[in-house]
Amino acid sequence: MKAEDNLLLRDARPDDRVHLLLWDTPDEAELKRIVYYNNAHRINYRENLLQRIQPGESFLALHHNLDVELRAIKSICSGVDKQIVLLEGLDCLITYLQVTSGSRITLFWKQLEETRKLEKLLWILLPHQLAPKNWLPERIRRIPSA
């Protein structure tokens, strides 16, 4: 599926909060085009998480450390020279939270939605089915499936 021609991410408001880009089957070439067109910085949550794991840690109990993950997401926007950050790979955390017993997925979405004062405009790339049901529609862009 081709993304909309000239998908403009930089005029999203409020620009210090998290926005969602819902796309079920992102195409690598299209993602590169969107990143280039918007002069965005592209980062992968999975790779970021692997870099933050300490040697010798036996378990990743992410559902017990949501505040750490939220801070990590916020810090992704720090030290970036571009005005827009496109975060991909967060679907692994969301899926993990959805299937974990005693999970706090609702709390995670609420806290993520309320995150403020981001240094850069943050767009999170997710499949439609993982999007929260009560997220503000003005903070969501959808790229339809083929």
Short mmCIF file of C-alpha atoms in Angstrom, two decimals:
data_model
loop_
_atom_site.label_atom_id
_atom_site.label_comp_id
_atom_site.label_asym_id
_atom_site.label_seq_id
_atom_site.Cartn_x
_atom_site.Cartn_y
_atom_site.Cartn_z
CA MET A 1 0.00 0.00 0.00
CA LYS A 2 1.31 3.38 -0.92
CA ALA A 3 1.17 6.01 1.76
CA GLU A 4 -0.57 9.23 0.92
CA ASP A 5 1.50 11.41 -1.35
CA ASN A 6 3.24 14.01 0.73
CA LEU A 7 2.11 12.68 4.13
CA LEU A 8 2.86 15.72 6.26
CA LEU A 9 3.66 14.86 9.86
CA ARG A 10 5.22 18.14 10.98
CA ASP A 11 2.00 20.14 11.30
CA ALA A 12 0.47 17.84 13.96
CA ARG A 13 -0.72 19.63 17.09
CA PRO A 14 -0.04 19.69 19.94
CA ASP A 15 3.58 19.28 18.91
CA ASP A 16 4.89 18.33 22.36
CA ARG A 17 2.74 15.21 22.65
CA VAL A 18 2.65 11.71 21.19
CA HIS A 19 0.83 11.05 17.90
CA LEU A 20 -0.04 7.73 16.26
CA LEU A 21 0.55 6.75 12.65
CA LEU A 22 -1.58 3.67 12.05
CA TRP A 23 -0.42 1.52 9.17
CA ASP A 24 -0.92 -2.24 9.00
CA THR A 25 1.62 -3.07 6.31
CA PRO A 26 4.29 -0.40 6.17
CA ASP A 27 6.48 -0.64 3.12
CA GLU A 28 10.19 0.04 3.71
CA ALA A 29 10.51 2.26 0.65
CA GLU A 30 7.42 4.25 1.65
CA LEU A 31 8.70 4.62 5.22
CA LYS A 32 12.00 5.96 3.91
CA ARG A 33 10.13 8.37 1.66
CA ILE A 34 7.98 9.64 4.56
CA VAL A 35 11.04 10.05 6.78
CA TYR A 36 12.89 11.94 4.04
CA TYR A 37 9.90 14.12 3.09
CA ASN A 38 9.30 15.10 6.73
CA ASN A 39 13.00 15.38 7.62
CA ALA A 40 12.31 12.95 10.47
CA HIS A 41 14.54 10.78 12.64
CA ARG A 42 13.55 7.12 12.52
CA ILE A 43 14.19 4.94 15.57
CA ASN A 44 13.28 1.39 16.49
CA TYR A 45 11.95 0.69 19.99
CA ARG A 46 13.16 -2.92 19.93
CA GLU A 47 16.74 -1.87 19.23
CA ASN A 48 16.50 0.84 21.87
CA LEU A 49 15.25 -1.70 24.41
CA LEU A 50 18.09 -4.10 23.62
CA GLN A 51 20.60 -1.29 24.17
CA ARG A 52 19.08 -0.55 27.59
CA ILE A 53 19.22 -4.14 28.88
CA GLN A 54 21.94 -4.57 31.47
CA PRO A 55 24.27 -7.59 31.21
CA GLY A 56 23.19 -10.26 33.66
CA GLU A 57 19.52 -9.30 33.71
CA SER A 58 17.54 -12.52 33.63
CA PHE A 59 14.05 -11.17 33.06
CA LEU A 60 12.37 -8.29 31.34
CA ALA A 61 9.35 -7.53 33.50
CA LEU A 62 8.28 -4.58 31.39
CA HIS A 63 4.75 -4.63 32.83
CA HIS A 64 6.24 -3.88 36.25
CA ASN A 65 8.34 -1.01 34.92
CA LEU A 66 5.98 1.03 32.78
CA ASP A 67 7.40 4.26 34.16
CA VAL A 68 10.85 3.22 32.91
CA GLU A 69 9.49 2.47 29.44
CA LEU A 70 7.54 5.74 29.32
CA ARG A 71 10.70 7.66 30.31
CA ALA A 72 12.63 5.77 27.63
CA ILE A 73 10.04 6.73 25.00
CA LYS A 74 10.25 10.34 26.12
CA SER A 75 14.05 10.30 26.11
CA ILE A 76 14.04 9.05 22.51
CA CYS A 77 13.04 12.61 21.62
CA SER A 78 16.08 14.08 23.38
CA GLY A 79 19.33 14.72 21.61
CA VAL A 80 17.84 14.35 18.15
CA ASP A 81 18.71 17.08 15.67
CA LYS A 82 15.54 16.67 13.61
CA GLN A 83 12.15 18.07 14.65
CA ILE A 84 10.18 14.84 14.10
CA VAL A 85 10.82 11.37 15.50
CA LEU A 86 9.15 8.32 13.96
CA LEU A 87 9.18 5.47 16.47
CA GLU A 88 8.58 2.00 15.12
CA GLY A 89 8.65 -1.36 16.87
CA LEU A 90 6.55 -0.32 19.88
CA ASP A 91 4.08 -3.01 18.85
CA CYS A 92 6.25 -5.54 20.71
CA LEU A 93 5.71 -3.72 24.04
CA ILE A 94 2.00 -3.19 23.42
CA THR A 95 1.46 -6.83 22.47
CA TYR A 96 3.45 -7.92 25.52
CA LEU A 97 1.30 -5.72 27.76
CA GLN A 98 -1.91 -7.03 26.20
CA VAL A 99 -1.07 -10.68 26.85
CA THR A 100 0.61 -10.33 30.25
CA SER A 101 -1.49 -11.35 33.20
CA GLY A 102 -2.21 -8.35 35.42
CA SER A 103 -1.09 -6.06 32.65
CA ARG A 104 -1.66 -2.35 32.82
CA ILE A 105 -2.17 -1.64 29.11
CA THR A 106 -4.96 0.87 29.83
CA LEU A 107 -2.69 2.73 32.24
CA PHE A 108 0.13 2.65 29.70
CA TRP A 109 -2.06 4.20 26.98
CA LYS A 110 -3.41 6.84 29.38
CA GLN A 111 0.06 7.84 30.55
CA LEU A 112 1.43 7.84 27.00
CA GLU A 113 -1.44 10.03 25.83
CA GLU A 114 -0.86 12.44 28.71
CA THR A 115 2.91 12.65 28.15
CA ARG A 116 3.80 16.28 27.61
CA LYS A 117 6.77 18.50 26.94
CA LEU A 118 8.43 16.21 24.45
CA GLU A 119 11.45 17.90 22.91
CA LYS A 120 10.45 16.72 19.42
CA LEU A 121 7.24 15.84 17.64
CA LEU A 122 6.84 12.09 18.23
CA TRP A 123 4.93 9.79 15.88
CA ILE A 124 4.52 6.14 16.84
CA LEU A 125 3.99 3.71 13.97
CA LEU A 126 1.53 0.92 14.83
CA PRO A 127 -0.86 -1.48 13.15
CA HIS A 128 -4.52 -0.39 13.37
CA GLN A 129 -5.49 -3.29 15.64
CA LEU A 130 -3.08 -2.18 18.39
CA ALA A 131 -4.35 1.39 18.54
CA PRO A 132 -6.11 2.41 21.74
CA LYS A 133 -9.86 2.82 21.46
CA ASN A 134 -10.08 6.13 23.33
CA TRP A 135 -7.14 8.03 21.82
CA LEU A 136 -7.96 11.53 20.59
CA PRO A 137 -8.69 11.33 16.84
CA GLU A 138 -6.80 14.55 16.08
CA ARG A 139 -3.62 12.81 17.25
CA ILE A 140 -4.02 9.88 14.85
CA ARG A 141 -3.26 9.52 11.15
CA ARG A 142 -4.37 6.38 9.35
CA ILE A 143 -2.87 4.90 6.25
CA PRO A 144 -5.50 2.54 4.83
CA SER A 145 -4.73 -1.06 3.97
CA ALA A 146 -4.73 -2.20 0.38
#
